[in-house]
Short mmCIF file of C-alpha atoms in Angstrom, two decimals:
data_model
loop_
_atom_site.label_atom_id
_atom_site.label_comp_id
_atom_site.label_asym_id
_atom_site.label_seq_id
_atom_site.Cartn_x
_atom_site.Cartn_y
_atom_site.Cartn_z
CA MET J 1 150.50 210.22 120.03
CA LYS J 2 147.36 212.23 119.53
CA LYS J 3 146.88 214.02 116.22
CA THR J 4 145.40 217.18 117.65
CA HIS J 5 146.11 219.13 120.79
CA GLN J 6 143.51 220.70 123.06
CA PHE J 7 144.20 223.68 125.33
CA GLN J 8 142.10 226.13 127.27
CA VAL J 9 142.61 229.84 127.84
CA ARG J 10 140.69 232.12 130.19
CA VAL J 11 139.95 235.64 128.95
CA TYR J 12 141.07 238.22 131.54
CA TYR J 13 140.67 242.00 131.45
CA GLU J 14 144.23 242.25 130.09
CA ASP J 15 143.06 240.49 126.91
CA THR J 16 140.07 242.69 126.14
CA ASP J 17 139.69 246.18 124.72
CA ALA J 18 137.24 249.05 125.01
CA GLY J 19 135.03 247.37 122.41
CA GLY J 20 134.26 244.82 125.14
CA ILE J 21 135.88 241.99 123.19
CA VAL J 22 139.29 240.31 122.98
CA TYR J 23 141.80 242.57 121.21
CA TYR J 24 142.64 240.92 117.89
CA ALA J 25 146.41 240.67 118.41
CA ASN J 26 145.85 238.72 121.62
CA TYR J 27 144.48 235.68 119.80
CA LEU J 28 148.04 235.25 118.53
CA LYS J 29 149.21 235.08 122.14
CA PHE J 30 146.61 232.47 122.98
CA MET J 31 147.58 230.35 119.98
CA GLU J 32 151.26 230.52 120.87
CA ARG J 33 150.51 229.37 124.41
CA ALA J 34 148.72 226.35 122.92
CA ARG J 35 151.64 225.52 120.63
CA THR J 36 154.07 225.88 123.52
CA GLU J 37 152.06 223.55 125.74
CA TRP J 38 151.82 220.98 122.96
CA LEU J 39 155.61 220.94 122.65
CA ARG J 40 155.90 220.74 126.42
CA GLU J 41 153.58 217.72 126.56
CA LEU J 42 155.84 216.08 123.98
CA GLY J 43 158.78 216.73 126.30
CA HIS J 44 160.29 219.69 124.48
CA GLU J 45 160.86 222.64 126.80
CA GLN J 46 161.69 225.78 124.85
CA ASP J 47 164.10 227.21 127.40
CA LYS J 48 166.14 224.04 127.12
CA MET J 49 165.92 224.23 123.32
CA LEU J 50 167.19 227.81 123.40
CA GLU J 51 170.28 226.65 125.26
CA GLN J 52 170.87 224.32 122.31
CA SER J 53 170.47 227.22 119.86
CA VAL J 54 167.01 226.15 118.75
CA ALA J 55 164.38 228.87 118.55
CA PHE J 56 161.19 229.44 116.60
CA VAL J 57 160.00 232.47 114.72
CA VAL J 58 156.61 233.01 113.12
CA LYS J 59 156.93 233.46 109.36
CA ARG J 60 153.30 233.73 108.28
CA VAL J 61 149.90 234.12 109.91
CA GLU J 62 146.58 233.77 108.16
CA MET J 63 143.86 234.46 110.71
CA HIS J 64 140.13 234.59 110.18
CA ASN J 65 138.02 236.21 112.89
CA HIS J 66 134.50 234.83 112.74
CA ALA J 67 133.12 236.17 116.01
CA PRO J 68 134.59 237.91 119.04
CA ALA J 69 135.60 236.31 122.32
CA ARG J 70 134.48 238.10 125.45
CA PHE J 71 135.70 238.87 128.95
CA ASN J 72 135.76 235.93 131.36
CA GLN J 73 135.06 233.24 128.74
CA LEU J 74 136.97 229.98 128.93
CA LEU J 75 138.14 229.41 125.36
CA SER J 76 139.17 226.12 123.79
CA ILE J 77 142.01 225.95 121.30
CA GLU J 78 142.39 222.97 119.01
CA SER J 79 145.72 222.72 117.19
CA GLN J 80 146.98 220.40 114.49
CA ILE J 81 150.04 220.35 112.28
CA VAL J 82 149.18 220.66 108.60
CA GLU J 83 152.68 220.91 107.16
CA LEU J 84 155.98 219.66 108.49
CA LYS J 85 159.24 220.33 106.68
CA GLY J 86 162.86 220.08 107.68
CA ALA J 87 163.15 223.64 108.94
CA SER J 88 159.54 224.79 109.32
CA LEU J 89 156.08 223.66 110.27
CA THR J 90 152.56 225.02 109.94
CA PHE J 91 149.92 224.77 112.63
CA ARG J 92 146.18 225.07 111.99
CA GLN J 93 144.50 226.38 115.12
CA GLU J 94 140.89 226.99 116.02
CA ILE J 95 139.53 228.93 118.97
CA LYS J 96 136.04 228.14 120.23
CA ASP J 97 133.87 229.75 122.88
CA PRO J 98 132.35 227.75 125.78
CA GLN J 99 129.30 226.92 123.64
CA GLY J 100 131.52 225.46 120.92
CA HIS J 101 131.09 228.32 118.46
CA LYS J 102 134.08 228.83 116.22
CA LEU J 103 135.57 232.26 116.89
CA VAL J 104 138.98 232.28 115.23
CA THR J 105 140.80 230.01 112.81
CA ALA J 106 144.40 230.49 111.81
CA ASP J 107 147.26 228.89 109.94
CA VAL J 108 150.57 229.81 111.55
CA LYS J 109 153.84 228.95 109.84
CA ILE J 110 156.81 228.63 112.17
CA ALA J 111 160.46 228.48 111.14
CA CYS J 112 163.21 226.96 113.21
CA VAL J 113 166.16 229.33 113.60
CA ASP J 114 169.47 229.63 115.34
CA PRO J 115 168.63 232.46 117.78
CA VAL J 116 172.14 233.90 117.84
CA VAL J 117 172.50 234.51 114.13
CA MET J 118 168.75 234.38 113.32
CA LYS J 119 169.41 231.99 110.44
CA PRO J 120 167.15 229.03 109.49
CA ARG J 121 168.21 225.68 110.81
CA LYS J 122 166.76 222.16 110.74
CA LEU J 123 164.31 221.11 113.39
CA PRO J 124 166.03 218.84 115.94
CA ALA J 125 165.59 215.21 114.89
CA THR J 126 163.83 214.20 118.11
CA LEU J 127 161.30 217.02 117.79
CA LEU J 128 160.75 216.26 114.12
CA GLY J 129 160.11 212.65 115.02
CA ASP J 130 157.69 213.48 117.79
CA LEU J 131 155.78 215.93 115.64
CA SER J 132 155.65 213.83 112.49
CA SER J 133 154.02 211.00 114.38
CA GLY J 134 151.34 213.55 115.26
CA ILE J 135 150.23 214.38 111.74
CA MET I 1 169.17 271.11 130.66
CA LYS I 2 165.51 271.09 131.62
CA LYS I 3 164.53 269.73 135.00
CA THR I 4 161.42 267.93 133.88
CA HIS I 5 160.62 266.00 130.74
CA GLN I 6 157.34 266.17 128.82
CA PHE I 7 156.05 263.38 126.60
CA GLN I 8 152.75 262.52 124.97
CA VAL I 9 151.09 259.15 124.47
CA ARG I 10 148.01 258.37 122.43
CA VAL I 11 145.61 255.77 123.86
CA TYR I 12 144.85 253.09 121.26
CA TYR I 13 142.47 250.13 121.49
CA GLU I 14 145.44 247.94 122.47
CA ASP I 15 145.78 249.94 125.70
CA THR I 16 142.18 249.69 126.86
CA ASP I 17 140.14 246.93 128.43
CA ALA I 18 136.51 245.86 128.50
CA GLY I 19 135.87 248.39 131.27
CA GLY I 20 136.32 251.05 128.57
CA ILE I 21 139.43 252.47 130.24
CA VAL I 22 143.18 252.01 130.02
CA TYR I 23 144.25 248.70 131.57
CA TYR I 24 146.21 249.51 134.72
CA ALA I 25 149.42 247.71 133.78
CA ASN I 26 149.66 249.73 130.58
CA TYR I 27 150.38 252.97 132.44
CA LEU I 28 153.72 251.35 133.28
CA LYS I 29 154.39 250.96 129.56
CA PHE I 30 153.54 254.61 128.95
CA MET I 31 155.84 255.76 131.73
CA GLU I 32 158.72 253.65 130.45
CA ARG I 33 158.32 255.15 126.99
CA ALA I 34 158.62 258.59 128.56
CA ARG I 35 161.76 257.62 130.48
CA THR I 36 163.29 256.11 127.34
CA GLU I 37 162.62 259.23 125.29
CA TRP I 38 164.14 261.41 127.97
CA LEU I 39 167.35 259.38 127.88
CA ARG I 40 167.27 259.51 124.09
CA GLU I 41 166.97 263.31 124.12
CA LEU I 42 170.04 263.39 126.36
CA GLY I 43 171.85 261.32 123.74
CA HIS I 44 171.70 257.96 125.48
CA GLU I 45 170.31 255.24 123.21
CA GLN I 46 169.52 252.09 125.15
CA ASP I 47 170.46 249.67 122.39
CA LYS I 48 173.92 251.21 122.35
CA MET I 49 174.04 251.04 126.14
CA LEU I 50 173.14 247.35 126.04
CA GLU I 51 176.15 246.72 123.80
CA GLN I 52 178.24 248.24 126.60
CA SER I 53 176.61 245.95 129.18
CA VAL I 54 174.43 248.68 130.64
CA ALA I 55 170.78 247.82 131.21
CA PHE I 56 168.03 249.02 133.53
CA VAL I 57 165.59 247.07 135.63
CA VAL I 58 162.67 248.39 137.62
CA LYS I 59 163.10 247.72 141.34
CA ARG I 60 160.06 249.43 142.81
CA VAL I 61 156.83 251.00 141.59
CA GLU I 62 154.46 253.03 143.69
CA MET I 63 151.54 254.02 141.49
CA HIS I 64 148.42 255.93 142.44
CA ASN I 65 145.49 255.82 140.04
CA HIS I 66 143.33 258.88 140.55
CA ALA I 67 141.08 258.62 137.50
CA PRO I 68 141.02 256.44 134.38
CA ALA I 69 142.37 257.35 130.96
CA ARG I 70 140.10 256.56 128.04
CA PHE I 71 140.31 255.38 124.45
CA ASN I 72 141.69 257.89 121.94
CA GLN I 73 142.87 260.42 124.53
CA LEU I 74 146.21 262.13 124.02
CA LEU I 75 147.89 261.85 127.42
CA SER I 76 150.71 264.01 128.76
CA ILE I 77 153.44 262.52 130.90
CA GLU I 78 155.65 264.74 133.02
CA SER I 79 158.75 263.09 134.46
CA GLN I 80 161.35 264.25 136.91
CA ILE I 81 164.18 262.56 138.77
CA VAL I 82 163.70 262.64 142.54
CA GLU I 83 166.64 260.48 143.57
CA LEU I 84 169.91 259.77 141.84
CA LYS I 85 172.46 257.40 143.29
CA GLY I 86 175.49 255.65 141.89
CA ALA I 87 173.67 252.56 140.74
CA SER I 88 170.00 253.56 140.80
CA LEU I 89 167.63 256.44 140.20
CA THR I 90 164.00 257.19 140.96
CA PHE I 91 161.62 258.92 138.59
CA ARG I 92 158.44 260.69 139.64
CA GLN I 93 155.97 260.60 136.77
CA GLU I 94 152.54 262.09 136.31
CA ILE I 95 150.02 261.29 133.59
CA LYS I 96 147.41 263.89 132.71
CA ASP I 97 144.43 263.81 130.37
CA PRO I 98 143.93 266.41 127.59
CA GLN I 99 142.08 268.69 130.04
CA GLY I 100 145.01 268.64 132.45
CA HIS I 101 143.39 266.38 135.04
CA LYS I 102 145.85 264.26 136.94
CA LEU I 103 145.14 260.58 136.22
CA VAL I 104 148.16 258.66 137.48
CA THR I 105 151.19 259.49 139.60
CA ALA I 106 154.03 257.09 140.19
CA ASP I 107 157.48 256.82 141.68
CA VAL I 108 159.56 254.31 139.75
CA LYS I 109 162.94 253.20 141.03
CA ILE I 110 165.33 251.94 138.38
CA ALA I 111 168.55 250.03 138.99
CA CYS I 112 171.43 249.89 136.59
CA VAL I 113 172.56 246.31 135.94
CA ASP I 114 174.96 244.33 133.85
CA PRO I 115 172.44 242.49 131.63
CA VAL I 116 174.57 239.38 131.20
CA VAL I 117 174.97 238.56 134.88
CA MET I 118 172.00 240.66 136.11
CA LYS I 119 174.17 242.22 138.82
CA PRO I 120 174.01 245.88 139.90
CA ARG I 121 176.56 248.18 138.35
CA LYS I 122 177.26 251.90 138.49
CA LEU I 123 175.50 254.22 136.09
CA PRO I 124 177.90 255.26 133.30
CA ALA I 125 179.59 258.53 134.27
CA THR I 126 178.35 260.44 131.23
CA LEU I 127 174.74 259.42 131.91
CA LEU I 128 175.12 260.24 135.61
CA GLY I 129 176.44 263.65 134.66
CA ASP I 130 173.66 264.36 132.20
CA LEU I 131 171.00 263.26 134.66
CA SER I 132 172.37 264.99 137.72
CA SER I 133 172.35 268.32 135.92
CA GLY I 134 168.63 267.71 135.44
CA ILE I 135 167.65 267.44 139.07
CA MET G 1 137.58 229.24 153.77
CA LYS G 2 141.33 229.44 153.26
CA LYS G 3 143.11 232.61 154.26
CA THR G 4 145.49 232.72 151.32
CA HIS G 5 145.06 231.85 147.68
CA GLN G 6 147.58 229.99 145.53
CA PHE G 7 147.78 230.31 141.75
CA GLN G 8 150.28 229.40 139.08
CA VAL G 9 151.27 231.26 135.95
CA ARG G 10 153.47 230.04 133.12
CA VAL G 11 155.84 232.57 131.55
CA TYR G 12 155.43 232.62 127.77
CA TYR G 13 157.39 234.61 125.17
CA GLU G 14 154.60 237.22 125.22
CA ASP G 15 155.51 238.03 128.83
CA THR G 16 159.23 238.56 128.32
CA ASP G 17 161.28 241.37 126.85
CA ALA G 18 164.61 241.72 125.05
CA GLY G 19 166.36 241.72 128.43
CA GLY G 20 165.46 238.02 128.60
CA ILE G 21 163.21 238.52 131.62
CA VAL G 22 159.53 239.18 132.31
CA TYR G 23 158.59 242.76 131.39
CA TYR G 24 157.80 244.58 134.63
CA ALA G 25 154.25 245.63 133.74
CA ASN G 26 153.32 242.02 133.09
CA TYR G 27 153.60 241.06 136.75
CA LEU G 28 150.51 243.22 137.23
CA LYS G 29 148.70 241.03 134.71
CA PHE G 30 149.76 237.89 136.53
CA MET G 31 148.59 239.27 139.86
CA GLU G 32 145.23 240.26 138.43
CA ARG G 33 144.73 236.77 137.06
CA ALA G 34 145.35 235.41 140.55
CA ARG G 35 142.84 237.82 142.11
CA THR G 36 140.26 236.94 139.46
CA GLU G 37 140.67 233.21 140.04
CA TRP G 38 140.32 233.68 143.78
CA LEU G 39 137.01 235.48 143.31
CA ARG G 40 135.94 232.76 140.86
CA GLU G 41 136.71 230.02 143.39
CA LEU G 42 134.51 231.90 145.86
CA GLY G 43 131.72 231.82 143.27
CA HIS G 44 132.00 235.41 142.07
CA GLU G 45 132.27 235.63 138.28
CA GLN G 46 133.22 239.11 137.17
CA ASP G 47 131.18 239.08 133.97
CA LYS G 48 128.09 238.38 136.06
CA MET G 49 129.11 241.12 138.49
CA LEU G 50 129.47 243.58 135.62
CA GLU G 51 125.87 242.89 134.62
CA GLN G 52 124.93 243.96 138.15
CA SER G 53 126.99 247.17 137.78
CA VAL G 54 129.82 245.93 139.96
CA ALA G 55 133.32 246.48 138.65
CA PHE G 56 136.79 246.87 140.15
CA VAL G 57 139.48 249.41 139.46
CA VAL G 58 143.00 249.45 140.80
CA LYS G 59 143.65 252.53 142.92
CA ARG G 60 147.17 251.93 144.14
CA VAL G 61 150.06 249.57 143.42
CA GLU G 62 153.19 249.25 145.49
CA MET G 63 155.40 246.67 143.81
CA HIS G 64 158.88 245.54 144.80
CA ASN G 65 160.89 243.62 142.24
CA HIS G 66 163.47 241.50 144.00
CA ALA G 67 164.63 239.31 141.13
CA PRO G 68 163.46 238.72 137.56
CA ALA G 69 161.26 235.89 136.32
CA ARG G 70 162.41 234.18 133.17
CA PHE G 71 160.97 232.58 130.06
CA ASN G 72 159.22 229.24 130.55
CA GLN G 73 159.21 229.35 134.35
CA LEU G 74 156.12 228.20 136.20
CA LEU G 75 155.53 230.94 138.77
CA SER G 76 153.55 230.67 141.98
CA ILE G 77 151.43 233.54 143.22
CA GLU G 78 150.28 233.69 146.81
CA SER G 79 147.58 236.24 147.57
CA GLN G 80 146.03 237.42 150.79
CA ILE G 81 143.72 240.27 151.74
CA VAL G 82 145.32 242.72 154.13
CA GLU G 83 142.59 245.36 154.23
CA LEU G 84 138.88 245.09 153.60
CA LYS G 85 136.63 248.12 153.71
CA GLY G 86 133.12 248.78 152.52
CA ALA G 87 134.11 249.98 149.06
CA SER G 88 137.70 248.84 148.68
CA LEU G 89 140.13 246.08 149.51
CA THR G 90 143.88 245.60 149.44
CA PHE G 91 145.61 242.43 148.32
CA ARG G 92 149.17 241.48 149.26
CA GLN G 93 150.59 239.28 146.55
CA GLU G 94 153.89 237.45 146.21
CA ILE G 95 155.33 235.84 143.11
CA LYS G 96 157.85 233.04 143.50
CA ASP G 97 159.95 231.11 141.01
CA PRO G 98 159.91 227.29 140.79
CA GLN G 99 162.69 227.08 143.42
CA GLY G 100 160.64 229.16 145.86
CA HIS G 101 162.68 232.34 145.53
CA LYS G 102 160.65 235.49 146.08
CA LEU G 103 160.65 237.54 142.87
CA VAL G 104 157.95 240.15 143.31
CA THR G 105 155.85 241.40 146.21
CA ALA G 106 153.04 243.89 145.82
CA ASP G 107 150.20 245.53 147.66
CA VAL G 108 147.34 246.27 145.30
CA LYS G 109 144.40 248.37 146.43
CA ILE G 110 141.18 247.77 144.53
CA ALA G 111 138.09 249.95 144.63
CA CYS G 112 134.61 248.77 143.81
CA VAL G 113 132.89 251.04 141.27
CA ASP G 114 129.75 251.35 139.27
CA PRO G 115 131.22 250.80 135.77
CA VAL G 116 128.68 253.02 134.01
CA VAL G 117 129.34 256.19 135.99
CA MET G 118 132.76 255.14 137.34
CA LYS G 119 131.74 256.15 140.87
CA PRO G 120 132.69 254.26 144.03
CA ARG G 121 130.10 251.85 145.37
CA LYS G 122 129.94 249.37 148.21
CA LEU G 123 131.17 245.84 147.67
CA PRO G 124 128.19 243.47 147.29
CA ALA G 125 127.28 242.02 150.68
CA THR G 126 127.78 238.42 149.60
CA LEU G 127 131.26 239.15 148.27
CA LEU G 128 132.14 241.14 151.37
CA GLY G 129 131.02 238.22 153.51
CA ASP G 130 133.00 235.66 151.51
CA LEU G 131 136.12 237.80 151.55
CA SER G 132 135.99 238.83 155.20
CA SER G 133 135.88 235.21 156.27
CA GLY G 134 139.14 234.85 154.38
CA ILE G 135 141.13 237.39 156.32
CA MET Y 1 144.37 263.26 99.25
CA LYS Y 2 147.44 261.07 99.37
CA LYS Y 3 147.10 257.47 98.27
CA THR Y 4 149.32 255.98 100.93
CA HIS Y 5 149.85 256.81 104.57
CA GLN Y 6 153.19 256.92 106.35
CA PHE Y 7 153.61 256.42 110.09
CA GLN Y 8 156.49 255.73 112.43
CA VAL Y 9 156.64 253.51 115.50
CA ARG Y 10 159.44 253.26 118.03
CA VAL Y 11 160.22 249.79 119.40
CA TYR Y 12 160.27 249.85 123.21
CA TYR Y 13 161.10 247.03 125.61
CA GLU Y 14 157.35 246.37 125.99
CA ASP Y 15 157.27 245.29 122.32
CA THR Y 16 160.14 242.82 122.41
CA ASP Y 17 160.49 239.29 123.74
CA ALA Y 18 163.26 237.14 125.16
CA GLY Y 19 164.33 236.29 121.62
CA GLY Y 20 165.57 239.88 121.43
CA ILE Y 21 163.10 240.79 118.69
CA VAL Y 22 159.60 242.26 118.44
CA TYR Y 23 156.98 239.75 119.59
CA TYR Y 24 154.97 238.76 116.52
CA ALA Y 25 151.54 239.78 117.83
CA ASN Y 26 152.80 243.29 118.46
CA TYR Y 27 153.15 244.06 114.76
CA LEU Y 28 149.35 243.94 114.70
CA LYS Y 29 149.31 246.69 117.34
CA PHE Y 30 151.72 248.81 115.30
CA MET Y 31 149.61 248.40 112.17
CA GLU Y 32 146.43 249.35 113.98
CA ARG Y 33 148.07 252.50 115.31
CA ALA Y 34 148.93 253.41 111.71
CA ARG Y 35 145.37 252.81 110.52
CA THR Y 36 143.99 254.85 113.42
CA GLU Y 37 146.28 257.79 112.69
CA TRP Y 38 145.34 257.70 109.01
CA LEU Y 39 141.65 257.98 109.92
CA ARG Y 40 142.50 260.75 112.38
CA GLU Y 41 144.36 262.72 109.69
CA LEU Y 42 141.23 262.43 107.55
CA GLY Y 43 139.25 263.92 110.43
CA HIS Y 44 137.65 260.73 111.71
CA GLU Y 45 138.18 260.27 115.44
CA GLN Y 46 137.20 256.79 116.56
CA ASP Y 47 135.88 257.83 119.95
CA LYS Y 48 133.44 260.16 118.21
CA MET Y 49 132.53 257.39 115.77
CA LEU Y 50 131.83 255.03 118.66
CA GLU Y 51 129.32 257.55 120.03
CA GLN Y 52 127.57 257.27 116.67
CA SER Y 53 127.57 253.45 116.91
CA VAL Y 54 130.35 253.02 114.40
CA ALA Y 55 133.12 250.60 115.31
CA PHE Y 56 135.61 248.45 113.45
CA VAL Y 57 136.55 244.82 113.92
CA VAL Y 58 139.34 242.91 112.21
CA LYS Y 59 137.94 240.06 110.12
CA ARG Y 60 141.08 238.68 108.49
CA VAL Y 61 144.84 239.08 108.81
CA GLU Y 62 147.39 237.70 106.38
CA MET Y 63 150.81 238.62 107.72
CA HIS Y 64 154.22 237.69 106.31
CA ASN Y 65 157.22 238.13 108.57
CA HIS Y 66 160.32 238.57 106.45
CA ALA Y 67 162.80 239.67 109.12
CA PRO Y 68 162.54 240.68 112.77
CA ALA Y 69 162.38 244.22 114.15
CA ARG Y 70 164.62 244.93 117.10
CA PHE Y 71 164.64 246.94 120.31
CA ASN Y 72 164.95 250.72 119.91
CA GLN Y 73 164.46 250.76 116.12
CA LEU Y 74 162.30 253.45 114.61
CA LEU Y 75 160.05 251.57 112.22
CA SER Y 76 158.19 252.99 109.23
CA ILE Y 77 154.72 251.75 108.33
CA GLU Y 78 153.29 252.39 104.89
CA SER Y 79 149.56 251.73 104.53
CA GLN Y 80 147.27 251.70 101.54
CA ILE Y 81 143.70 250.60 100.97
CA VAL Y 82 143.43 247.75 98.48
CA GLU Y 83 139.71 247.03 98.77
CA LEU Y 84 136.85 249.26 99.82
CA LYS Y 85 133.30 247.93 100.07
CA GLY Y 86 130.16 249.26 101.67
CA ALA Y 87 130.72 247.60 105.02
CA SER Y 88 134.37 246.58 104.96
CA LEU Y 89 137.79 247.61 103.75
CA THR Y 90 141.19 245.97 103.39
CA PHE Y 91 144.48 247.65 104.20
CA ARG Y 92 147.85 246.54 102.83
CA GLN Y 93 150.55 247.53 105.30
CA GLU Y 94 154.30 247.26 105.20
CA ILE Y 95 156.73 247.71 108.08
CA LYS Y 96 160.31 248.70 107.30
CA ASP Y 97 163.37 249.09 109.49
CA PRO Y 98 165.45 252.32 109.59
CA GLN Y 99 167.57 251.07 106.66
CA GLY Y 100 164.48 250.53 104.53
CA HIS Y 101 164.48 246.74 104.74
CA LYS Y 102 161.03 245.22 104.51
CA LEU Y 103 160.26 243.40 107.77
CA VAL Y 104 156.53 242.67 107.72
CA THR Y 105 153.79 242.88 105.12
CA ALA Y 106 150.14 242.29 105.90
CA ASP Y 107 146.69 242.53 104.44
CA VAL Y 108 144.16 243.38 107.14
CA LYS Y 109 140.43 243.24 106.41
CA ILE Y 110 138.30 245.44 108.63
CA ALA Y 111 134.52 245.30 108.97
CA CYS Y 112 132.35 248.15 110.13
CA VAL Y 113 130.00 247.10 112.91
CA ASP Y 114 127.45 248.49 115.28
CA PRO Y 115 129.34 248.03 118.57
CA VAL Y 116 126.21 247.48 120.68
CA VAL Y 117 124.83 244.54 118.74
CA MET Y 118 128.12 243.62 116.98
CA LYS Y 119 126.30 243.44 113.62
CA PRO Y 120 127.77 244.62 110.29
CA ARG Y 121 126.76 248.09 109.19
CA LYS Y 122 127.67 250.35 106.29
CA LEU Y 123 130.66 252.63 106.58
CA PRO Y 124 129.52 256.21 107.23
CA ALA Y 125 129.17 258.04 103.91
CA THR Y 126 131.67 260.76 104.81
CA LEU Y 127 134.31 258.21 105.76
CA LEU Y 128 133.62 256.15 102.64
CA GLY Y 129 134.05 259.30 100.58
CA ASP Y 130 137.29 260.29 102.25
CA LEU Y 131 138.74 256.80 101.93
CA SER Y 132 137.65 256.14 98.34
CA SER Y 133 139.40 259.26 97.16
CA GLY Y 134 142.52 257.73 98.68
CA ILE Y 135 142.62 254.56 96.61
#
């Protein structure tokens, strides 16, 4: 399994603000799409996981905004897992513009929870296995 | 009870796009906030309604965009109910800029549903009563 | 040139609401993405158009919501142009779920404007030509 | 001048996701609204500042999510300034639920830029004065 995941996101009007650049909260959307697609490529569909009482919540975000993304750019997101525990994991994600300039870097810590009671729970063994072989 | 409801919304960066104006989908957010606050003023809190299996879904939107709203404007939203049936109601809503210019008008038809099975259901009698006295 | 345009959109958490379904305003985002990609396939990049003082604003939306889209679904959007004038055009767009059920249909009227003064202007001749051959 | 700023935000459907809680990126919207209203109370309107080539961009976010906010809650946001430099400032912001439970804490570093060239610039002297008396 590959150790990093690549994903691309197009910047639409919906993502920008009156400053002419991507609104800062929207980078968090882009990075979640990338994480979701990585899980999907590993065979883990989150709607199916929800039915098994497995959900994810973000516990911590540390985001550095180096330069702004702009309308209509095709952005690249590179993701890797930098910490993997029994009930949480941390992604390091980097967003680049079409010229390869680094725009945003972030560490995002995700906890696995039971969505009904919103309590922490262990990552499913199969997911843990698939992800740990990716570090 | 008053026949129309007034509400104000401030335009933040999050609401605008790179064209320097409010992104068109966001007017639908503003209008829903106004509808929600009207119900709240009548004593109907939607989280409580959800616990009683009463939810609302939008069935139809007809929106006319006359002129754009801009960053930092304080917008006024006037709402009235133009149709009230057993299991649905239609709001007519108008968004104006601080100078009173009409920016957006919309008719929004809402259906009452049971949120678990997503099937139509009658509006609760107390809500129907409160709303019908407002037409 | 094809007479209709096909596009796919994945439903992420960002698109859903506490009702467990796609938030109604977000269908307008999905439909705009589809329109943008159609123009791109025809060779018309909107950031380049902006530099030539060509922008688009939505003037009218008539949206019918037949059934809700849900988290993690891969939606299909079919778009066609049902009216094409000198300074405006109207798209008819239909969103379907993975089983082919019709979820949302909408007519969206777009006006071409000069983004600096926000005044109507004619569609560029090359775009008009490319689009009219698609009707 | 007060040393901290208090602001309230209502959670609407638009802010939630299918997990039944506020979507994590949306806390960044709430916190920006609070910062904007603080500046407004000090007499600094951002649309006027833009006309004088003064804009703000977020450079760094460190957000800790302790517990989720839920649909229809009225949240309280307390903001303070923990660092104030010539061309940047850092806010510490805390979001609490109606019972006073701490949901989200974040440090948000903002840089002052010239919006045309997107280059750093000094904070206007009057704003710097108003903010420094608030630390």
